[in-house]
PDB file of N, CA and C in Angstrom:
ATOM      1  N   PHE A 294       0.466   3.913 -11.125  1.00  0.00           N
ATOM      2  CA  PHE A 294      -0.410   2.943 -10.164  1.00  0.00           C
ATOM      3  C   PHE A 294      -0.518   3.683  -8.976  1.00  0.00           C
ATOM      4  N   LEU A 295       0.315   4.661  -8.542  1.00  0.00           N
ATOM      5  CA  LEU A 295       0.269   5.449  -7.464  1.00  0.00           C
ATOM      6  C   LEU A 295      -0.221   6.716  -7.504  1.00  0.00           C
ATOM      7  N   LYS A 296      -1.204   7.007  -6.389  1.00  0.00           N
ATOM      8  CA  LYS A 296      -1.672   8.325  -6.379  1.00  0.00           C
ATOM      9  C   LYS A 296      -0.778   9.115  -5.373  1.00  0.00           C
ATOM     10  N   GLU A 297      -0.437   8.410  -4.297  1.00  0.00           N
ATOM     11  CA  GLU A 297       0.415   9.060  -3.178  1.00  0.00           C
ATOM     12  C   GLU A 297       1.352   7.868  -2.751  1.00  0.00           C
ATOM     13  N   CYS A 298       2.496   8.347  -2.148  1.00  0.00           N
ATOM     14  CA  CYS A 298       3.391   7.438  -1.519  1.00  0.00           C
ATOM     15  C   CYS A 298       4.198   8.084  -0.577  1.00  0.00           C
ATOM     16  N   PHE A 299       4.576   7.411   0.524  1.00  0.00           N
ATOM     17  CA  PHE A 299       5.334   7.914   1.639  1.00  0.00           C
ATOM     18  C   PHE A 299       6.292   6.639   1.873  1.00  0.00           C
ATOM     19  N   ILE A 300       7.569   6.974   1.789  1.00  0.00           N
ATOM     20  CA  ILE A 300       8.530   6.099   2.218  1.00  0.00           C
ATOM     21  C   ILE A 300       9.366   6.349   3.402  1.00  0.00           C
ATOM     22  N   SER A 301       9.480   5.338   4.283  1.00  0.00           N
ATOM     23  CA  SER A 301      10.182   5.653   5.635  1.00  0.00           C
ATOM     24  C   SER A 301      10.849   4.158   5.962  1.00  0.00           C
ATOM     25  N   LEU A 302      11.572   4.165   7.062  1.00  0.00           N
ATOM     26  CA  LEU A 302      11.882   2.909   7.686  1.00  0.00           C
ATOM     27  C   LEU A 302      10.869   2.316   8.380  1.00  0.00           C
ATOM     28  N   HIS A 303      10.814   0.968   8.412  1.00  0.00           N
ATOM     29  CA  HIS A 303       9.843   0.178   9.049  1.00  0.00           C
ATOM     30  C   HIS A 303      10.047   0.247  10.525  1.00  0.00           C
ATOM     31  N   PRO A 304       8.908   0.480  11.281  1.00  0.00           N
ATOM     32  CA  PRO A 304       9.176   0.716  12.876  1.00  0.00           C
ATOM     33  C   PRO A 304       9.765  -0.503  13.536  1.00  0.00           C
ATOM     34  N   LYS A 305       9.827  -1.510  12.998  1.00  0.00           N
ATOM     35  CA  LYS A 305      10.254  -2.728  13.587  1.00  0.00           C
ATOM     36  C   LYS A 305      11.323  -3.574  13.054  1.00  0.00           C
ATOM     37  N   HIS A 306      11.724  -3.192  11.696  1.00  0.00           N
ATOM     38  CA  HIS A 306      12.551  -3.757  10.987  1.00  0.00           C
ATOM     39  C   HIS A 306      13.529  -2.664  10.373  1.00  0.00           C
ATOM     40  N   ASP A 307      14.803  -2.944  10.063  1.00  0.00           N
ATOM     41  CA  ASP A 307      15.745  -2.010   9.580  1.00  0.00           C
ATOM     42  C   ASP A 307      15.559  -2.238   7.950  1.00  0.00           C
ATOM     43  N   ARG A 308      14.304  -1.869   7.439  1.00  0.00           N
ATOM     44  CA  ARG A 308      14.037  -1.989   5.982  1.00  0.00           C
ATOM     45  C   ARG A 308      13.251  -0.881   5.602  1.00  0.00           C
ATOM     46  N   PHE A 309      12.959  -0.695   4.435  1.00  0.00           N
ATOM     47  CA  PHE A 309      12.122   0.457   3.796  1.00  0.00           C
ATOM     48  C   PHE A 309      10.617  -0.045   3.718  1.00  0.00           C
ATOM     49  N   LEU A 310       9.949   0.945   4.034  1.00  0.00           N
ATOM     50  CA  LEU A 310       8.347   0.665   3.976  1.00  0.00           C
ATOM     51  C   LEU A 310       7.833   1.702   3.189  1.00  0.00           C
ATOM     52  N   ALA A 311       6.858   1.312   2.265  1.00  0.00           N
ATOM     53  CA  ALA A 311       6.182   2.311   1.455  1.00  0.00           C
ATOM     54  C   ALA A 311       4.581   2.083   1.835  1.00  0.00           C
ATOM     55  N   LEU A 312       4.155   3.377   2.408  1.00  0.00           N
ATOM     56  CA  LEU A 312       2.735   3.518   2.304  1.00  0.00           C
ATOM     57  C   LEU A 312       2.158   4.021   1.041  1.00  0.00           C
ATOM     58  N   ILE A 313       1.108   3.445   0.502  1.00  0.00           N
ATOM     59  CA  ILE A 313       0.872   3.674  -0.785  1.00  0.00           C
ATOM     60  C   ILE A 313      -0.605   3.876  -0.972  1.00  0.00           C
ATOM     61  N   VAL A 314      -1.119   4.836  -1.659  1.00  0.00           N
ATOM     62  CA  VAL A 314      -2.440   5.036  -2.160  1.00  0.00           C
ATOM     63  C   VAL A 314      -2.535   4.885  -3.579  1.00  0.00           C
ATOM     64  N   LEU A 315      -3.266   3.859  -4.082  1.00  0.00           N
ATOM     65  CA  LEU A 315      -3.380   3.526  -5.514  1.00  0.00           C
ATOM     66  C   LEU A 315      -4.234   4.567  -6.163  1.00  0.00           C
ATOM     67  N   SER A 316      -3.814   4.723  -7.644  1.00  0.00           N
ATOM     68  CA  SER A 316      -4.503   5.660  -8.446  1.00  0.00           C
ATOM     69  C   SER A 316      -5.607   4.729  -8.863  1.00  0.00           C
ATOM     70  N   ASP A 317      -6.544   5.082  -9.858  1.00  0.00           N
ATOM     71  CA  ASP A 317      -7.504   4.286 -10.430  1.00  0.00           C
ATOM     72  C   ASP A 317      -6.924   3.056 -11.289  1.00  0.00           C
ATOM     73  N   GLU A 318      -5.746   3.385 -12.003  1.00  0.00           N
ATOM     74  CA  GLU A 318      -5.105   2.297 -12.735  1.00  0.00           C
ATOM     75  C   GLU A 318      -4.626   1.471 -11.707  1.00  0.00           C
ATOM     76  N   GLY A 319      -3.946   1.771 -10.588  1.00  0.00           N
ATOM     77  CA  GLY A 319      -3.686   0.974  -9.566  1.00  0.00           C
ATOM     78  C   GLY A 319      -4.544   0.107  -9.024  1.00  0.00           C
ATOM     79  N   ILE A 320      -5.931   0.619  -8.712  1.00  0.00           N
ATOM     80  CA  ILE A 320      -7.043  -0.157  -8.188  1.00  0.00           C
ATOM     81  C   ILE A 320      -7.583  -1.121  -9.100  1.00  0.00           C
ATOM     82  N   SER A 321      -7.483  -0.863 -10.389  1.00  0.00           N
ATOM     83  CA  SER A 321      -7.902  -1.779 -11.291  1.00  0.00           C
ATOM     84  C   SER A 321      -6.973  -2.976 -11.459  1.00  0.00           C
ATOM     85  N   ALA A 322      -5.561  -2.756 -11.309  1.00  0.00           N
ATOM     86  CA  ALA A 322      -4.496  -3.710 -11.431  1.00  0.00           C
ATOM     87  C   ALA A 322      -4.748  -4.600 -10.115  1.00  0.00           C
ATOM     88  N   PHE A 323      -4.983  -4.087  -8.853  1.00  0.00           N
ATOM     89  CA  PHE A 323      -5.366  -4.547  -7.827  1.00  0.00           C
ATOM     90  C   PHE A 323      -6.445  -5.570  -7.796  1.00  0.00           C
ATOM     91  N   ARG A 324      -7.393  -5.250  -8.377  1.00  0.00           N
ATOM     92  CA  ARG A 324      -8.578  -6.135  -8.621  1.00  0.00           C
ATOM     93  C   ARG A 324      -8.478  -7.243  -9.423  1.00  0.00           C
ATOM     94  N   LYS A 325      -7.575  -7.124 -10.460  1.00  0.00           N
ATOM     95  CA  LYS A 325      -7.261  -8.198 -11.257  1.00  0.00           C
ATOM     96  C   LYS A 325      -6.211  -9.162 -10.814  1.00  0.00           C
ATOM     97  N   LYS A 326      -5.047  -8.474 -10.294  1.00  0.00           N
ATOM     98  CA  LYS A 326      -3.891  -9.334  -9.758  1.00  0.00           C
ATOM     99  C   LYS A 326      -3.547  -9.290  -8.363  1.00  0.00           C
ATOM    100  N   GLY A 327      -4.388  -8.754  -7.510  1.00  0.00           N
ATOM    101  CA  GLY A 327      -4.054  -8.576  -6.075  1.00  0.00           C
ATOM    102  C   GLY A 327      -2.884  -7.776  -5.755  1.00  0.00           C
ATOM    103  N   LYS A 328      -2.613  -7.803  -4.498  1.00  0.00           N
ATOM    104  CA  LYS A 328      -1.454  -7.147  -3.844  1.00  0.00           C
ATOM    105  C   LYS A 328      -0.170  -7.525  -4.388  1.00  0.00           C
ATOM    106  N   SER A 329      -0.094  -8.624  -4.392  1.00  0.00           N
ATOM    107  CA  SER A 329       1.178  -9.370  -5.130  1.00  0.00           C
ATOM    108  C   SER A 329       1.422  -8.813  -6.430  1.00  0.00           C
ATOM    109  N   GLY A 330       0.442  -8.909  -7.313  1.00  0.00           N
ATOM    110  CA  GLY A 330       0.663  -8.297  -8.598  1.00  0.00           C
ATOM    111  C   GLY A 330       1.031  -6.943  -8.716  1.00  0.00           C
ATOM    112  N   VAL A 331       0.478  -5.974  -7.973  1.00  0.00           N
ATOM    113  CA  VAL A 331       0.698  -4.673  -7.955  1.00  0.00           C
ATOM    114  C   VAL A 331       2.222  -4.450  -7.227  1.00  0.00           C
ATOM    115  N   VAL A 332       2.433  -5.042  -6.260  1.00  0.00           N
ATOM    116  CA  VAL A 332       3.906  -5.127  -5.692  1.00  0.00           C
ATOM    117  C   VAL A 332       4.842  -5.384  -6.689  1.00  0.00           C
ATOM    118  N   ALA A 333       4.655  -6.601  -7.338  1.00  0.00           N
ATOM    119  CA  ALA A 333       5.694  -7.117  -8.303  1.00  0.00           C
ATOM    120  C   ALA A 333       5.926  -5.851  -9.376  1.00  0.00           C
ATOM    121  N   ARG A 334       4.903  -5.334  -9.990  1.00  0.00           N
ATOM    122  CA  ARG A 334       4.912  -4.133 -10.953  1.00  0.00           C
ATOM    123  C   ARG A 334       5.726  -2.871 -10.297  1.00  0.00           C
ATOM    124  N   LEU A 335       5.485  -2.785  -9.083  1.00  0.00           N
ATOM    125  CA  LEU A 335       6.258  -1.432  -8.575  1.00  0.00           C
ATOM    126  C   LEU A 335       7.701  -1.939  -8.379  1.00  0.00           C
ATOM    127  N   ARG A 336       7.898  -3.031  -7.860  1.00  0.00           N
ATOM    128  CA  ARG A 336       9.312  -3.469  -7.609  1.00  0.00           C
ATOM    129  C   ARG A 336      10.169  -3.432  -9.012  1.00  0.00           C
ATOM    130  N   GLU A 337       9.468  -3.910 -10.007  1.00  0.00           N
ATOM    131  CA  GLU A 337      10.076  -3.936 -11.550  1.00  0.00           C
ATOM    132  C   GLU A 337      10.417  -2.487 -11.763  1.00  0.00           C
ATOM    133  N   HIS A 338       9.611  -1.666 -11.448  1.00  0.00           N
ATOM    134  CA  HIS A 338       9.926  -0.119 -11.863  1.00  0.00           C
ATOM    135  C   HIS A 338      10.891   0.273 -11.000  1.00  0.00           C
ATOM    136  N   LEU A 339      11.103   0.052  -9.592  1.00  0.00           N
ATOM    137  CA  LEU A 339      12.066   0.451  -8.776  1.00  0.00           C
ATOM    138  C   LEU A 339      13.365   0.035  -9.169  1.00  0.00           C
ATOM    139  N   LYS A 340      13.551  -1.290  -9.651  1.00  0.00           N
ATOM    140  CA  LYS A 340      14.693  -1.857 -10.086  1.00  0.00           C
ATOM    141  C   LYS A 340      15.478  -1.143 -10.992  1.00  0.00           C
ATOM    142  N   LEU A 341      14.693  -0.431 -11.955  1.00  0.00           N
ATOM    143  CA  LEU A 341      15.339   0.340 -13.026  1.00  0.00           C
ATOM    144  C   LEU A 341      15.923   1.647 -12.435  1.00  0.00           C
ATOM    145  N   LYS A 342      15.643   2.076 -11.312  1.00  0.00           N
ATOM    146  CA  LYS A 342      16.349   3.293 -10.937  1.00  0.00           C
ATOM    147  C   LYS A 342      17.009   3.220  -9.632  1.00  0.00           C
ATOM    148  N   PHE A 343      16.854   2.129  -8.882  1.00  0.00           N
ATOM    149  CA  PHE A 343      17.451   1.918  -7.603  1.00  0.00           C
ATOM    150  C   PHE A 343      18.441   0.699  -7.256  1.00  0.00           C
ATOM    151  N   GLN A 344      19.690   0.846  -6.785  1.00  0.00           N
ATOM    152  CA  GLN A 344      20.166  -0.614  -6.149  1.00  0.00           C
ATOM    153  C   GLN A 344      19.427  -1.237  -5.385  1.00  0.00           C
ATOM    154  N   GLN A 345      19.660  -2.585  -5.281  1.00  0.00           N
ATOM    155  CA  GLN A 345      18.964  -3.639  -4.411  1.00  0.00           C
ATOM    156  C   GLN A 345      18.922  -3.067  -2.924  1.00  0.00           C
ATOM    157  N   VAL A 346      20.057  -2.570  -2.319  1.00  0.00           N
ATOM    158  CA  VAL A 346      20.063  -2.159  -1.163  1.00  0.00           C
ATOM    159  C   VAL A 346      18.927  -0.912  -0.603  1.00  0.00           C
ATOM    160  N   PHE A 347      18.583  -0.418  -1.665  1.00  0.00           N
ATOM    161  CA  PHE A 347      17.700   0.859  -1.336  1.00  0.00           C
ATOM    162  C   PHE A 347      16.155   0.492  -1.895  1.00  0.00           C
ATOM    163  N   MET A 348      16.108  -0.845  -1.984  1.00  0.00           N
ATOM    164  CA  MET A 348      14.660  -1.456  -2.384  1.00  0.00           C
ATOM    165  C   MET A 348      13.658  -1.559  -1.243  1.00  0.00           C
ATOM    166  N   VAL A 349      12.441  -1.015  -1.598  1.00  0.00           N
ATOM    167  CA  VAL A 349      11.582  -1.101  -0.612  1.00  0.00           C
ATOM    168  C   VAL A 349      10.995  -2.665  -0.368  1.00  0.00           C
ATOM    169  N   ARG A 350      11.017  -2.905   1.024  1.00  0.00           N
ATOM    170  CA  ARG A 350      10.696  -4.275   1.354  1.00  0.00           C
ATOM    171  C   ARG A 350       9.332  -4.468   1.789  1.00  0.00           C
ATOM    172  N   TYR A 351       8.669  -3.502   2.266  1.00  0.00           N
ATOM    173  CA  TYR A 351       7.395  -3.722   2.617  1.00  0.00           C
ATOM    174  C   TYR A 351       6.436  -2.567   2.158  1.00  0.00           C
ATOM    175  N   PHE A 352       5.257  -3.127   1.774  1.00  0.00           N
ATOM    176  CA  PHE A 352       4.253  -2.256   0.971  1.00  0.00           C
ATOM    177  C   PHE A 352       3.003  -2.352   1.729  1.00  0.00           C
ATOM    178  N   LYS A 353       2.330  -1.128   1.997  1.00  0.00           N
ATOM    179  CA  LYS A 353       0.983  -1.189   2.850  1.00  0.00           C
ATOM    180  C   LYS A 353       0.092  -0.190   2.089  1.00  0.00           C
ATOM    181  N   ILE A 354      -0.795  -0.884   1.430  1.00  0.00           N
ATOM    182  CA  ILE A 354      -1.914  -0.109   0.637  1.00  0.00           C
ATOM    183  C   ILE A 354      -2.951   0.444   1.641  1.00  0.00           C
ATOM    184  N   LEU A 355      -3.022   1.722   1.444  1.00  0.00           N
ATOM    185  CA  LEU A 355      -3.961   2.624   2.236  1.00  0.00           C
ATOM    186  C   LEU A 355      -5.154   3.138   1.395  1.00  0.00           C
ATOM    187  N   GLU A 356      -6.249   3.615   1.900  1.00  0.00           N
ATOM    188  CA  GLU A 356      -7.238   4.408   1.266  1.00  0.00           C
ATOM    189  C   GLU A 356      -6.623   5.801   1.252  1.00  0.00           C
ATOM    190  N   GLU A 357      -6.038   6.302   2.394  1.00  0.00           N
ATOM    191  CA  GLU A 357      -5.349   7.617   2.248  1.00  0.00           C
ATOM    192  C   GLU A 357      -4.220   7.746   3.114  1.00  0.00           C
ATOM    193  N   LEU A 358      -3.140   8.510   2.980  1.00  0.00           N
ATOM    194  CA  LEU A 358      -2.070   8.602   3.965  1.00  0.00           C
ATOM    195  C   LEU A 358      -2.437   9.141   5.233  1.00  0.00           C
ATOM    196  N   PRO A 359      -1.936   8.780   6.341  1.00  0.00           N
ATOM    197  CA  PRO A 359      -2.321   9.333   7.668  1.00  0.00           C
ATOM    198  C   PRO A 359      -1.598  10.651   8.053  1.00  0.00           C
ATOM    199  N   ILE A 360      -1.998  11.500   7.310  1.00  0.00           N
ATOM    200  CA  ILE A 360      -1.324  12.942   7.474  1.00  0.00           C
ATOM    201  C   ILE A 360      -2.129  13.655   8.545  1.00  0.00           C
ATOM    202  N   ASN A 361      -1.218  14.239   9.445  1.00  0.00           N
ATOM    203  CA  ASN A 361      -1.925  15.086  10.491  1.00  0.00           C
ATOM    204  C   ASN A 361      -2.356  16.556  10.114  1.00  0.00           C
ATOM    205  N   ALA A 362      -2.757  17.268  11.117  1.00  0.00           N
ATOM    206  CA  ALA A 362      -3.252  18.724  10.825  1.00  0.00           C
ATOM    207  C   ALA A 362      -2.213  19.466  10.183  1.00  0.00           C
ATOM    208  N   GLN A 363      -0.810  19.245  10.809  1.00  0.00           N
ATOM    209  CA  GLN A 363       0.404  19.911  10.132  1.00  0.00           C
ATOM    210  C   GLN A 363       0.916  19.410   8.735  1.00  0.00           C
ATOM    211  N   GLY A 364       0.263  18.394   8.247  1.00  0.00           N
ATOM    212  CA  GLY A 364       0.532  17.845   6.798  1.00  0.00           C
ATOM    213  C   GLY A 364       1.721  17.038   6.904  1.00  0.00           C
ATOM    214  N   LYS A 365       1.917  16.369   8.205  1.00  0.00           N
ATOM    215  CA  LYS A 365       3.052  15.626   8.320  1.00  0.00           C
ATOM    216  C   LYS A 365       2.573  14.043   8.585  1.00  0.00           C
ATOM    217  N   ILE A 366       3.488  12.961   8.442  1.00  0.00           N
ATOM    218  CA  ILE A 366       3.170  11.736   8.853  1.00  0.00           C
ATOM    219  C   ILE A 366       4.142  11.295   9.880  1.00  0.00           C
ATOM    220  N   THR A 367       3.447  11.164  11.280  1.00  0.00           N
ATOM    221  CA  THR A 367       4.354  10.765  12.395  1.00  0.00           C
ATOM    222  C   THR A 367       4.569   9.306  12.492  1.00  0.00           C
ATOM    223  N   LYS A 368       5.630   9.049  13.275  1.00  0.00           N
ATOM    224  CA  LYS A 368       6.018   7.663  13.470  1.00  0.00           C
ATOM    225  C   LYS A 368       4.843   6.758  14.094  1.00  0.00           C
ATOM    226  N   ASP A 369       3.985   7.402  15.047  1.00  0.00           N
ATOM    227  CA  ASP A 369       2.864   6.679  15.438  1.00  0.00           C
ATOM    228  C   ASP A 369       1.850   6.324  14.397  1.00  0.00           C
ATOM    229  N   ALA A 370       1.697   7.249  13.509  1.00  0.00           N
ATOM    230  CA  ALA A 370       0.878   7.127  12.383  1.00  0.00           C
ATOM    231  C   ALA A 370       1.210   6.015  11.430  1.00  0.00           C
ATOM    232  N   ILE A 371       2.350   5.963  11.290  1.00  0.00           N
ATOM    233  CA  ILE A 371       3.140   4.804  10.558  1.00  0.00           C
ATOM    234  C   ILE A 371       2.780   3.462  11.162  1.00  0.00           C
ATOM    235  N   ALA A 372       3.125   3.430  12.490  1.00  0.00           N
ATOM    236  CA  ALA A 372       2.941   2.244  13.227  1.00  0.00           C
ATOM    237  C   ALA A 372       1.431   1.757  13.266  1.00  0.00           C
ATOM    238  N   ASN A 373       0.461   2.802  13.363  1.00  0.00           N
ATOM    239  CA  ASN A 373      -0.908   2.508  13.589  1.00  0.00           C
ATOM    240  C   ASN A 373      -1.439   2.016  12.126  1.00  0.00           C
ATOM    241  N   SER A 374      -0.852   2.515  10.935  1.00  0.00           N
ATOM    242  CA  SER A 374      -1.189   2.225   9.710  1.00  0.00           C
ATOM    243  C   SER A 374      -0.902   0.517   9.395  1.00  0.00           C
ATOM    244  N   LEU A 375       0.114   0.056  10.202  1.00  0.00           N
ATOM    245  CA  LEU A 375       0.447  -1.181   9.968  1.00  0.00           C
ATOM    246  C   LEU A 375      -0.233  -2.371  10.761  1.00  0.00           C
ATOM    247  N   LYS A 376      -1.009  -1.751  11.686  1.00  0.00           N
ATOM    248  CA  LYS A 376      -1.877  -2.742  12.426  1.00  0.00           C
ATOM    249  C   LYS A 376      -3.126  -3.344  11.825  1.00  0.00           C
ATOM    250  N   PRO A 377      -3.318  -4.523  11.794  1.00  0.00           N
ATOM    251  CA  PRO A 377      -4.612  -5.186  11.017  1.00  0.00           C
ATOM    252  C   PRO A 377      -5.926  -4.165  11.579  1.00  0.00           C
ATOM    253  N   LYS A 378      -6.678  -3.979  10.546  1.00  0.00           N
ATOM    254  CA  LYS A 378      -8.022  -3.401  10.990  1.00  0.00           C
ATOM    255  C   LYS A 378      -9.047  -4.262  11.507  1.00  0.00           C
ATOM    256  N   LYS A 379      -9.655  -4.021  12.451  1.00  0.00           N
ATOM    257  CA  LYS A 379     -10.472  -4.908  13.238  1.00  0.00           C
ATOM    258  C   LYS A 379     -12.006  -4.464  12.662  1.00  0.00           C
ATOM    259  N   ASN A 380     -13.005  -5.265  12.833  1.00  0.00           N
ATOM    260  CA  ASN A 380     -14.326  -4.907  12.443  1.00  0.00           C
ATOM    261  C   ASN A 380     -14.550  -4.418  11.235  1.00  0.00           C
ATOM    262  N   ILE A 381     -14.035  -4.829  10.078  1.00  0.00           N
ATOM    263  CA  ILE A 381     -14.307  -4.226   8.750  1.00  0.00           C
ATOM    264  C   ILE A 381     -15.644  -4.543   8.319  1.00  0.00           C
ATOM    265  N   GLU A 382     -16.340  -3.497   7.940  1.00  0.00           N
ATOM    266  CA  GLU A 382     -17.653  -3.601   7.546  1.00  0.00           C
ATOM    267  C   GLU A 382     -17.667  -3.663   5.864  1.00  0.00           C
ATOM    268  N   TRP A 383     -18.429  -4.603   5.431  1.00  0.00           N
ATOM    269  CA  TRP A 383     -18.579  -4.717   3.823  1.00  0.00           C
ATOM    270  C   TRP A 383     -19.917  -4.196   3.402  1.00  0.00           C
ATOM    271  N   LYS A 384     -19.921  -3.530   2.574  1.00  0.00           N
ATOM    272  CA  LYS A 384     -21.353  -2.934   2.108  1.00  0.00           C
ATOM    273  C   LYS A 384     -21.323  -3.413   0.610  1.00  0.00           C
ATOM    274  N   SER A 385     -22.480  -4.176   0.239  1.00  0.00           N
ATOM    275  CA  SER A 385     -22.734  -4.907  -0.971  1.00  0.00           C
ATOM    276  C   SER A 385     -23.066  -3.831  -2.064  1.00  0.00           C
ATOM    277  N   ILE A 386     -22.334  -3.835  -3.047  1.00  0.00           N
ATOM    278  CA  ILE A 386     -22.671  -2.776  -4.141  1.00  0.00           C
ATOM    279  C   ILE A 386     -23.709  -3.501  -5.035  1.00  0.00           C
ATOM    280  N   SER A 387     -23.264  -4.777  -5.504  1.00  0.00           N
ATOM    281  CA  SER A 387     -23.995  -5.415  -6.655  1.00  0.00           C
ATOM    282  C   SER A 387     -23.776  -6.985  -6.445  1.00  0.00           C
ATOM    283  N   LYS A 388     -24.573  -7.818  -6.902  1.00  0.00           N
ATOM    284  CA  LYS A 388     -24.338  -9.353  -6.881  1.00  0.00           C
ATOM    285  C   LYS A 388     -25.032  -9.897  -8.213  1.00  0.00           C
ATOM    286  N   SER A 389     -24.166 -10.795  -8.709  1.00  0.00           N
ATOM    287  CA  SER A 389     -24.842 -11.586  -9.985  1.00  0.00           C
ATOM    288  C   SER A 389     -24.479 -13.199  -9.731  1.00  0.00           C
ATOM    289  N   GLU A 390     -24.911 -14.001 -10.608  1.00  0.00           N
ATOM    290  CA  GLU A 390     -24.451 -15.245 -10.382  1.00  0.00           C
ATOM    291  C   GLU A 390     -22.979 -15.646 -10.125  1.00  0.00           C
ATOM    292  N   ASN A 391     -22.062 -15.156 -10.796  1.00  0.00           N
ATOM    293  CA  ASN A 391     -20.655 -15.265 -10.742  1.00  0.00           C
ATOM    294  C   ASN A 391     -19.905 -14.308 -10.049  1.00  0.00           C
ATOM    295  N   GLU A 392     -20.308 -13.292  -9.544  1.00  0.00           N
ATOM    296  CA  GLU A 392     -19.641 -12.106  -9.231  1.00  0.00           C
ATOM    297  C   GLU A 392     -20.408 -11.126  -8.059  1.00  0.00           C
ATOM    298  N   ALA A 393     -19.845 -10.859  -7.066  1.00  0.00           N
ATOM    299  CA  ALA A 393     -20.192  -9.797  -6.093  1.00  0.00           C
ATOM    300  C   ALA A 393     -19.253  -8.734  -5.791  1.00  0.00           C
ATOM    301  N   LEU A 394     -19.878  -7.491  -5.847  1.00  0.00           N
ATOM    302  CA  LEU A 394     -18.850  -6.271  -5.433  1.00  0.00           C
ATOM    303  C   LEU A 394     -19.215  -5.881  -4.154  1.00  0.00           C
ATOM    304  N   PHE A 395     -18.188  -5.429  -3.377  1.00  0.00           N
ATOM    305  CA  PHE A 395     -18.381  -4.977  -2.059  1.00  0.00           C
ATOM    306  C   PHE A 395     -17.555  -3.579  -1.911  1.00  0.00           C
TER     307      PHE A 395
END
């Protein structure tokens, strides 16, 4: 499901946060089951490997990780990634009677 992932502490909460970029399979699952379906599958997988205390609590799906010129992800970049996006522009790809792709 994942193309890239970065795990850190959430800037406001004392819990783990995962910034994730979905693979093609993950994008397909996202389209079918939404974020909650993708997160549920990721949590199932993590439960097999980690104790509950180490579980990721927050997941943020991104188009790409906020990597700077030095190849690092800063605390400011993490905080900015969590802010809601404003002025999202939707580009119509196709429309039919029962479905529209943007």
